[in-house]
Structure formats: C-alpha cells, structure tokens
Amino acid sequence: MDAKRTNHRAIVKVIWDNNSKNRIGEEGGFPHLIYVSREKSPGHHHHYKAGAMNALTRVSAVMTNAPIMLNVDCDMFANDPQVVLHAMCLLLGFDDEISSGFVQVPQSFYGDLKDDPFGNKLEKLLCGFAGIQGLFYGGTGCFHRRKAIYGIEPDSIVVGREGAAGSPSYKELQFKFESSEELKESTRNIISGDMSGEPIVDISSRIEVAKEVSSCNYESGTLGWACGSMTEDILTGQRIHAAGWRSAKLETEPPAFLGCAPTGGPACLTQFKRWATGLFEILISQNNPLLQSIFKHLQFRQCLAYLTLYVWAVRGFVELCYELLVPYCLLTNQSFLPKASENCFNITLALFLTYNTYNFVEYMECGLSVRAWWNNHRMQRIISASAWLLAFFTVLLKTIGLSETVFEVTRKEKSTSDGNGQNDEVDPERFTFDASPVFIPVTALTMLNIVAITIGTWRAVFGTTEDVPGGPGISEFMSCGWLLLCLLPFVRGLVGKGSYGIPWSVKLKASLLVALFLFCSNRN
C-alpha cells in the first residue's frame, strides 16, 4: 500500500488469535484487536489527539457500540486486573446516571523517582476537584459513558426541562454523520438507551463501514472529544460537566494504571508548556468556564476549580513581573518592601511564613516528605518562569495572528524499572538542559538575580550609597536569595557540562536579555 504518514486512506484491520475457536462469522466471535489508522489528508485539519479519539469513537460505534469506553494512553498499562470491575461499580452503582458521566483514575507512574523531583504530582488538587462536581478528565485512565461523550445531557435534566426524555432527530443525526446509516442508528440507540437490538456477530463485516466513518469527511462537526485546544481532554471533561454530568474518582491499591512520567528538564517543561498553552486557549475562548457556569450546568465552585488551572499562563507573566521587581530595586538602589526596622516588616514576614507552612502541612497530610514539598515548590518557580511564561506569549501571538501554536510531543525517557536497570542518565533526578527556547527566560532570570545580589552586596559592604535614602533593605536581599535558591538547578547549569549544563546558545540569548534589562534600569 502506497501510504504516507500525513497522506493515506483509512486503514482498519480486525486481528484474530490464530488459536481462537471463535472465527469470523461464528456466533460469539470477538477479535483480540481492531487496528485503526484514520484517513489523513493535507487538506484537512486532523485535530491531534481529539481527532484520533473521535475517529476511534465512530469506528467502535459501528462495530460494537458499547455504552462504556476506556481511554488509556500508549505509555500506560493496566496494573490492577480488577480495574474494569471497580469502574463498573461506580458507573452503574448510582441510582441516577447523572452522577457517573465518567470515572477518572488519577495518574500513577512506574519507576517513580523519589520525592517527585520534577513536580509531576497533583494529589491535593485532584482531591479538591473530586469533592465538587467531580474530577476533571485527565486524558488517560478514564472510563467514559458513551452518551456523555456524545455531548448529551443526562435524562433527568432533559426530562426536567422538556417533560420527556428526548433524542436527536433523524435530520440532526444526518447533519452530524452525513450518509452513514449505521452510525446514525448506533448513536440513536445510545442516546435513547435502547440496547435491545441483536449484537453484531461478524465484526469483520463492518470493516468497510468503519473505513467510511474514519475518513476525513467526519473530522469536523461530529460528536465526541472537543477540539479547539491542545488540552482537549480538560475541555472535553468540562463540556461533560457543563452538560450536567458528574464524574467519579477511582483510586485502588495497587494503582489501576501505571504510566511513564516525564523526567529531566526538557521533557518536563515541554509538557507543562503544552498544558498551559491549551488551558489559556480555553480561558480566552467561548469555552470559558464562567460562560459555561452562567448559561449551562457547570457549578460555580467547579468553574472556580477549573480557573485555577486555566490561569497557569497568566500566572507565569504576573510572577515574572514580581520576580523582576526585586533585582530592579537592588540594581537601582530602591526599595518596595518594608525595612526590618519598620513594624509592617513583621506582617510581610508572617504572610511568607504562613503561606509556606500551610503548603508544607498539606504535603504532610498527603504522606509526602519535606524534600517532596521543596521539590514541588522549587519546580513551581521554574515552570512559572519558563513553560507558563512561553505559553502566555505563544497564545498571545496566536490571538493577534502573528503565529500558530504547535503541538509538541513530550519525550519520555526510558524508565529504570524495565528490568535491565540501564539508563543513559547517571542521575535521573538531576535537572537536564537542551537548546530549547523554554530555558531562555529562566536562565536570564537566574543571571539577573546573581548580578543584582552582587551589585547590591557591593554597595552595602563598601557603603557606596550611604547618603542615598530609600535604598534596598534585608527584605529585598532575602527575596532575591530565596528565588535563587529555587532556581538552584539553573545556577548549577550555568557551570555544568554535557546535558547537565545550559547550552551556550541559551546562555548567549539569556545574556542579551539581562544586558537589555540592565540598560533599561540604568536609564531610569
């Protein structure tokens, strides 16, 4: 077959076990695997993962039409053989189906590095979501009710508004699914709850139909995963919640699914940049949770919970402004924080200690170590000044039409737990670097703080500004030192070698930014 990666016809293969007695055409026969590669064409936008999931949803609709679907990423595997049974208990165990739009399993990782050095865990955040309208859809390890994925409201909401449970008309389905009678019929059965029809015995007889519904003609306008953002999983989950559904959290021992966590600087920051970019796209679009809360069924507290994620990119820009203010004061011999001799200094110090103490206690409640708390606190500053900041400018440039967002695949390193104990990295917990632009702003911030502390200390020791009132005090020096402590991996990277050292191309670009900041500061 003459097929190119970005230009080929739909491919559907039904794969049977050679030793299986259930063969094509025999009652009860079911294949071990159905391989699907949707049609690709340069003239169609394929919507990345959302498009792929929608193609799989349509193919499964015409082949099996199961009311429950499981979504697992390619780098994850089932670790608990009872996971499906546990999920069915949650999906079918409620008196009202509204409580079980989908069941999400929190992500767990094999070969997990001790004390989470790259800040991959969101344990407390997940518990908070689960206590409101339900956990957000994390993109993997999720059992979906097919009806909810189709964007249909729960029966109780439809009944309460219209007086009777309704389903899309034939014309609506025809508009959505074009000429596929099989797809329209399967969708009508799912929405109406009528699953009493005869099951498809010969799966292989549906191959041509499956190829039809996995073609490019169905890429837009059909029901399924929401498009329009790099974080289509979060957007899809929000749309399900906005339709009135709730979700449930499934946490088992042992963990239901295990995956591979990104390690090293490049993989970690690339993933956070992609997430922040997609979340910011949602925030400034018509899918903003505030609008969903006003005009649909998204609870207000759930709306606020989603906003804590969507403002990641904005938070990166705001934090950068604060992080630049301290070195600016040290460089220009000014002050913006209370002096140690002033009474309000105690208020500032109390706020700093209270926030970090409360944050530390939360980590203790989750059974995590002191080092895990520090690693996550440190990574928050690094991610904010790098991945989130670049996501902010990426979406900003896209909004004004100067560039387009690019989907970046996270490179995940080989785990040390695969049986051979080999790993190219001598220390997998240590921060690594490459020439990616994501390292430029945080490298420049590190250099700037080193320069600022050096100049500020020189002035303080040699008394070059004794007669100048309003100069920086201990607060500015403490803030700058605390930030440098958080950025310690980049301080080491400035003098490191190999993958542990920041490339010279990044250092040069960062140095130009520092020089520009010093020039602008001196002019003022």
XYZ file of C-alpha atoms in Angstrom:
524
model
C 0.000 0.000 0.000
C 1.328 3.429 -1.016
C 0.723 5.284 2.257
C 2.490 8.330 3.655
C 2.380 9.368 7.295
C 0.348 12.507 6.603
C -1.482 11.398 3.467
C -3.173 7.987 3.311
C -6.594 6.377 3.183
C -8.290 4.889 6.244
C -6.878 1.550 7.422
C -8.922 -0.829 9.574
C -7.662 -4.315 10.464
C -9.505 -6.951 12.507
C -6.873 -9.137 14.183
C -7.782 -12.613 15.434
C -5.846 -15.028 17.604
C -4.719 -17.971 15.417
C -5.553 -20.404 18.224
C -9.004 -18.984 18.876
C -12.009 -21.183 18.114
C -14.205 -18.128 17.604
C -13.727 -17.294 13.959
C -15.256 -14.855 11.541
C -18.950 -15.457 11.170
C -19.267 -17.740 14.182
C -21.615 -16.700 16.946
C -19.825 -15.160 19.896
C -16.657 -14.446 17.911
C -14.817 -11.350 19.030
C -11.359 -10.250 17.822
C -8.434 -9.630 20.123
C -7.609 -6.322 18.459
C -9.086 -3.885 15.957
C -6.390 -1.678 14.447
C -7.497 1.720 13.156
C -5.494 4.339 11.301
C -7.795 7.153 10.267
C -7.559 8.817 6.876
C -5.008 11.611 6.635
C -5.082 14.343 4.021
C -3.014 17.558 3.732
C -6.223 19.471 3.041
C -7.862 18.590 6.379
C -7.032 19.599 9.944
C -6.838 16.423 11.999
C -7.191 17.994 15.485
C -4.390 15.918 17.023
C -5.492 13.575 19.815
C -9.093 14.811 19.808
C -9.453 13.895 16.147
C -7.920 10.466 16.719
C -10.230 9.757 19.672
C -13.266 10.849 17.668
C -12.294 8.508 14.831
C -11.953 5.614 17.292
C -15.315 6.538 18.839
C -17.055 6.410 15.447
C -15.408 3.122 14.484
C -16.336 1.496 17.787
C -19.881 2.834 17.387
C -20.445 0.924 14.132
C -18.603 -2.216 15.292
C -19.582 -2.830 18.926
C -21.406 0.306 20.160
C -20.554 -0.465 23.789
C -22.123 2.093 26.160
C -18.864 2.397 28.162
C -15.452 3.284 26.684
C -11.980 3.111 28.240
C -9.272 5.584 27.204
C -5.626 4.733 28.072
C -2.541 6.429 26.614
C 0.076 4.396 24.769
C 2.627 4.787 27.582
C 0.302 3.316 30.239
C -0.781 -0.214 31.130
C -3.354 -1.839 33.414
C -1.776 -2.660 36.765
C -4.905 -3.948 38.542
C -6.788 -6.835 36.828
C -9.981 -5.789 38.654
C -9.946 -2.204 37.409
C -12.853 -2.674 34.975
C -14.985 -4.231 37.716
C -14.208 -1.343 40.063
C -15.099 1.193 37.372
C -18.387 -0.531 36.554
C -19.348 -0.368 40.235
C -19.016 3.414 40.076
C -20.639 3.841 36.671
C -23.600 1.568 37.397
C -23.824 1.816 41.173
C -25.617 5.160 41.368
C -29.408 5.463 41.343
C -29.121 8.454 38.999
C -26.839 8.235 35.945
C -26.111 11.952 36.320
C -23.513 11.054 38.981
C -21.406 8.948 36.630
C -20.638 10.722 33.370
C -17.113 9.319 33.547
C -14.795 7.657 36.049
C -11.251 9.060 36.204
C -8.271 7.191 37.639
C -5.523 9.523 38.987
C -2.254 9.034 37.130
C 0.425 6.926 38.810
C 3.892 6.214 37.467
C 6.159 3.209 37.441
C 9.827 3.718 38.226
C 8.653 6.799 40.119
C 11.567 8.971 41.207
C 11.817 9.547 44.937
C 10.348 12.807 46.283
C 8.955 13.871 42.878
C 11.946 15.997 41.745
C 10.119 17.349 38.667
C 6.767 18.220 40.231
C 4.569 15.728 38.353
C 2.074 15.006 41.134
C -1.172 16.932 41.692
C -2.602 14.905 44.561
C -4.203 17.662 46.647
C -5.662 19.346 43.574
C -7.346 16.112 42.458
C -8.962 15.623 45.858
C -10.348 19.158 45.702
C -11.985 18.601 42.315
C -13.447 15.269 43.411
C -15.326 16.987 46.221
C -17.277 19.328 43.929
C -18.795 18.229 40.596
C -16.113 15.639 40.094
C -12.566 15.095 38.944
C -11.510 16.648 35.625
C -10.784 14.363 32.680
C -7.027 13.747 32.660
C -6.709 12.350 29.128
C -5.921 8.766 30.140
C -7.094 6.102 32.574
C -10.717 7.174 32.139
C -13.952 5.202 31.702
C -16.448 7.257 29.696
C -20.160 6.820 29.336
C -20.577 6.987 25.559
C -23.727 9.043 25.963
C -21.797 11.710 27.886
C -19.008 11.799 25.296
C -21.634 12.495 22.618
C -22.472 15.721 24.441
C -25.943 14.611 25.541
C -27.395 15.856 28.805
C -28.447 13.355 31.491
C -32.010 12.097 31.208
C -33.042 13.777 34.474
C -32.087 17.202 33.114
C -33.802 16.607 29.762
C -36.932 15.345 31.492
C -36.981 18.267 33.906
C -36.752 20.807 31.083
C -38.787 19.236 28.290
C -41.141 16.908 30.116
C -39.885 13.810 28.307
C -36.570 12.206 27.534
C -35.620 13.177 24.023
C -33.017 12.172 21.490
C -31.722 13.918 18.369
C -33.974 13.749 15.385
C -33.089 11.916 12.193
C -32.260 15.200 10.450
C -29.888 16.229 13.246
C -28.099 12.887 13.073
C -27.968 13.113 9.298
C -26.307 16.518 9.583
C -23.790 15.190 12.098
C -22.968 11.879 10.443
C -23.618 12.545 6.772
C -24.538 9.317 4.957
C -23.607 6.586 7.454
C -26.871 4.868 8.363
C -25.044 2.505 10.727
C -23.524 5.393 12.676
C -26.848 7.205 12.925
C -28.582 4.073 14.144
C -25.941 3.236 16.748
C -25.996 6.815 18.044
C -29.783 6.814 18.280
C -29.632 3.583 20.296
C -27.068 5.002 22.732
C -28.947 8.243 23.270
C -32.333 6.598 23.691
C -30.931 3.797 25.866
C -32.342 1.149 23.538
C -29.645 -1.541 23.514
C -32.021 -4.445 22.895
C -31.019 -4.920 19.281
C -29.210 -8.005 18.028
C -25.433 -7.815 18.639
C -23.105 -7.736 15.671
C -21.832 -11.289 15.298
C -19.475 -10.834 12.370
C -17.268 -7.873 13.290
C -15.316 -8.215 10.057
C -18.412 -7.426 8.025
C -18.252 -3.861 9.326
C -14.750 -3.055 8.069
C -15.934 -1.010 5.081
C -18.346 0.925 7.259
C -15.542 1.544 9.772
C -13.304 2.871 6.989
C -16.071 5.208 5.897
C -16.587 6.776 9.330
C -12.819 7.136 9.906
C -12.399 9.248 6.774
C -11.596 12.968 6.732
C -15.224 13.834 5.920
C -16.089 13.176 9.563
C -13.260 15.215 11.125
C -15.433 18.240 11.901
C -18.987 18.640 13.099
C -19.347 15.227 14.743
C -19.952 14.402 18.377
C -17.111 13.330 20.646
C -13.914 14.813 22.029
C -13.895 18.602 21.999
C -11.471 20.312 19.591
C -10.032 23.807 19.666
C -7.380 23.397 22.352
C -4.155 21.493 22.920
C -5.670 20.245 26.175
C -8.673 18.641 24.532
C -9.015 16.267 27.476
C -9.679 19.045 30.018
C -12.029 20.765 27.559
C -13.940 17.528 26.939
C -14.321 16.917 30.667
C -15.506 20.485 31.222
C -18.084 20.102 28.442
C -19.384 16.927 30.099
C -19.660 18.713 33.451
C -21.353 21.691 31.750
C -23.964 19.314 30.339
C -24.919 18.431 33.916
C -22.952 15.240 34.465
C -20.801 14.478 37.498
C -17.615 12.428 37.458
C -16.209 9.962 39.974
C -12.668 9.351 41.191
C -11.381 5.776 41.206
C -8.328 5.098 43.355
C -7.331 1.490 44.010
C -4.477 -0.348 45.669
C -2.464 -1.362 43.718
C -2.831 1.587 41.301
C -5.230 0.787 38.471
C -2.936 2.077 35.696
C 0.754 2.893 35.595
C 2.495 5.182 33.139
C 5.835 6.796 32.402
C 6.411 10.227 33.959
C 8.480 12.824 32.096
C 11.919 13.272 33.655
C 14.657 15.785 33.009
C 14.174 19.445 32.231
C 13.275 19.339 28.504
C 10.520 16.710 28.763
C 9.011 18.156 31.924
C 8.901 21.767 30.747
C 7.652 20.796 27.273
C 4.691 19.017 28.812
C 3.847 21.909 31.140
C 4.151 24.366 28.260
C 1.711 22.338 26.154
C -0.738 22.084 29.030
C -0.539 25.806 29.858
C -0.944 26.741 26.187
C -4.091 24.649 25.803
C -5.559 25.842 29.098
C -5.003 29.506 28.205
C -6.666 28.882 24.825
C -9.755 27.675 26.685
C -9.698 30.668 29.038
C -9.901 33.249 26.236
C -12.377 31.294 24.092
C -16.126 30.812 24.151
C -15.468 27.705 26.282
C -14.533 29.883 29.259
C -15.911 28.144 32.373
C -17.555 31.370 33.557
C -19.792 31.309 30.475
C -20.438 27.591 30.977
C -21.461 28.302 34.565
C -23.856 31.096 33.546
C -25.508 29.527 30.520
C -25.138 25.789 31.186
C -24.992 23.379 34.131
C -21.400 23.877 35.312
C -21.477 24.527 39.058
C -19.881 27.808 40.130
C -17.418 26.134 42.512
C -16.433 23.727 39.731
C -15.973 26.749 37.482
C -13.564 28.289 40.017
C -11.705 24.981 40.273
C -11.193 24.895 36.506
C -9.992 28.511 36.590
C -7.162 27.546 38.969
C -5.782 25.515 36.048
C -6.650 27.857 33.193
C -4.737 30.826 34.660
C -1.393 28.991 34.641
C -0.102 31.004 31.657
C -1.344 34.315 33.068
C 0.203 33.428 36.412
C 3.569 32.944 34.688
C 3.500 36.510 33.328
C 2.375 38.017 36.644
C 5.014 36.112 38.633
C 7.706 37.282 36.233
C 6.759 40.917 36.929
C 7.215 40.334 40.664
C 10.442 38.396 40.120
C 11.890 41.280 38.096
C 10.894 43.890 40.680
C 13.347 42.663 43.342
C 16.533 42.710 41.182
C 15.405 46.057 39.764
C 15.378 47.517 43.271
C 18.828 46.118 44.055
C 20.236 47.437 40.783
C 18.746 50.923 41.119
C 19.217 51.233 44.906
C 15.488 51.429 45.615
C 13.082 49.570 47.902
C 9.497 48.329 47.670
C 9.345 46.076 50.761
C 9.281 47.196 54.428
C 12.600 47.639 56.207
C 13.433 45.403 59.198
C 13.157 48.410 61.497
C 9.559 49.095 60.413
C 6.562 47.496 62.163
C 4.944 46.314 58.922
C 8.014 44.139 58.241
C 6.555 41.587 60.676
C 3.345 41.428 58.627
C 5.248 40.656 55.425
C 7.357 38.012 57.171
C 4.252 36.469 58.769
C 2.495 36.183 55.374
C 5.544 34.477 53.878
C 5.881 32.001 56.741
C 2.120 31.305 56.952
C 1.782 30.500 53.267
C 4.764 28.165 53.166
C 3.836 26.496 56.461
C 0.283 25.826 55.274
C 1.619 24.470 51.991
C 4.066 22.253 53.873
C 1.303 20.868 56.135
C -0.731 19.901 53.042
C 2.186 17.803 51.793
C 2.485 16.146 55.174
C -1.240 15.268 55.045
C -0.624 13.507 51.725
C 2.155 11.445 53.309
C 4.898 13.171 51.319
C 8.326 14.137 52.560
C 9.896 17.520 53.278
C 12.042 17.131 50.197
C 8.965 16.436 48.052
C 7.455 19.703 49.309
C 10.621 21.622 48.468
C 10.965 19.986 45.040
C 7.422 20.959 44.097
C 7.825 24.486 45.457
C 11.064 24.867 43.501
C 9.517 23.476 40.311
C 6.585 25.889 40.602
C 9.008 28.817 40.311
C 10.924 27.187 37.440
C 7.815 26.169 35.492
C 6.240 29.591 36.011
C 9.267 31.467 34.630
C 9.721 29.112 31.682
C 6.884 26.895 30.440
C 3.944 29.003 31.638
C 5.562 32.257 30.511
C 6.218 30.959 26.988
C 2.674 29.559 26.838
C 1.343 33.049 27.629
C 3.252 34.677 24.770
C 2.523 31.775 22.405
C -1.240 32.172 22.774
C -0.926 35.972 22.729
C 0.887 35.866 19.376
C -1.665 33.396 18.051
C -4.543 35.634 19.130
C -3.188 38.649 17.236
C -2.451 36.452 14.211
C 1.360 36.511 14.232
C 1.915 32.769 14.777
C 0.224 29.422 15.281
C 0.506 27.085 18.246
C 2.445 23.889 17.536
C 1.635 20.582 19.195
C 4.814 19.339 20.916
C 5.057 15.686 21.877
C 6.541 15.044 25.306
C 9.669 12.908 25.113
C 9.630 10.450 27.986
C 12.881 8.786 28.936
C 13.315 5.064 29.408
C 12.438 4.005 32.953
C 14.967 2.319 35.153
C 12.302 -0.177 36.233
C 12.039 -2.052 32.942
C 14.145 -4.951 34.143
C 17.580 -4.178 32.751
C 18.488 -1.426 35.199
C 20.160 0.614 32.462
C 19.733 4.324 31.984
C 21.728 6.811 29.977
C 21.481 9.395 32.739
C 23.888 8.974 35.653
C 21.453 10.760 37.968
C 17.825 10.710 36.705
C 16.763 13.103 39.484
C 19.099 15.841 38.290
C 17.870 18.638 36.028
C 18.961 18.385 32.377
C 19.011 21.022 29.630
C 18.942 21.428 25.864
C 18.808 24.354 23.411
C 15.014 24.767 23.662
C 13.726 28.381 23.950
C 11.845 27.352 27.099
C 15.123 27.614 29.061
C 15.972 31.167 27.951
C 13.756 33.276 30.267
C 14.513 31.330 33.451
C 18.256 31.309 32.628
C 18.115 35.078 32.147
C 16.257 35.422 35.452
C 18.946 33.396 37.206
C 21.755 35.515 35.735
C 19.910 38.728 36.594
C 19.460 37.781 40.245
C 23.140 36.836 40.567
C 24.152 40.205 39.116
C 21.642 42.065 41.315
C 22.799 40.399 44.548
C 26.434 41.025 43.614
C 25.876 44.738 42.946
C 23.584 45.160 45.961
C 26.090 43.449 48.277
C 28.962 45.535 46.918
C 27.049 48.716 47.689
C 26.102 47.516 51.171
C 29.637 46.367 52.111
C 31.603 49.291 50.719
C 28.997 51.911 51.584
C 28.878 53.493 48.143
C 25.302 54.698 48.738
C 25.325 55.653 52.418
C 23.915 59.091 51.771
C 21.174 57.885 49.441
C 17.841 57.383 51.320
C 15.286 54.679 50.450
C 17.769 52.038 49.383
C 17.071 48.285 49.496
C 16.844 46.542 52.845
C 17.088 42.997 54.130
C 13.685 42.151 52.574
C 14.952 42.643 49.012
C 18.083 40.595 49.674
C 16.040 37.788 51.268
C 13.584 37.720 48.336
C 16.374 37.607 45.762
C 18.208 34.900 47.709
C 15.054 32.803 48.089
C 14.395 32.968 44.350
C 17.984 31.956 43.571
C 17.585 29.023 45.953
C 14.512 27.947 43.974
C 16.466 28.334 40.737
C 19.463 26.389 42.051
C 19.318 23.811 39.188
C 19.920 26.680 36.748
C 22.725 28.109 38.884
C 24.388 24.704 38.622
C 23.521 24.555 34.934
C 25.488 27.741 34.258
C 28.708 25.890 35.151
C 27.596 22.323 34.358
C 28.748 20.156 31.468
C 27.012 17.905 28.973
C 23.269 17.503 29.412
C 23.631 18.931 32.939
C 24.941 22.243 31.578
C 22.947 25.004 29.915
C 23.970 25.206 26.206
C 25.983 28.250 25.157
C 23.286 29.324 22.692
C 20.817 29.627 25.584
C 23.377 31.445 27.771
C 24.086 33.934 24.982
C 20.415 34.754 24.370
C 19.793 34.992 28.121
C 22.808 37.315 28.499
C 21.372 39.647 25.859
C 18.095 39.833 27.783
C 19.981 40.596 31.021
C 22.021 43.298 29.269
C 18.809 44.841 27.908
C 17.265 44.860 31.388
C 20.389 46.481 32.905
C 20.385 49.136 30.189
C 16.724 49.990 30.748
C 17.211 50.038 34.537
C 20.146 52.453 34.348
C 18.207 54.811 32.083
C 15.578 55.189 34.787
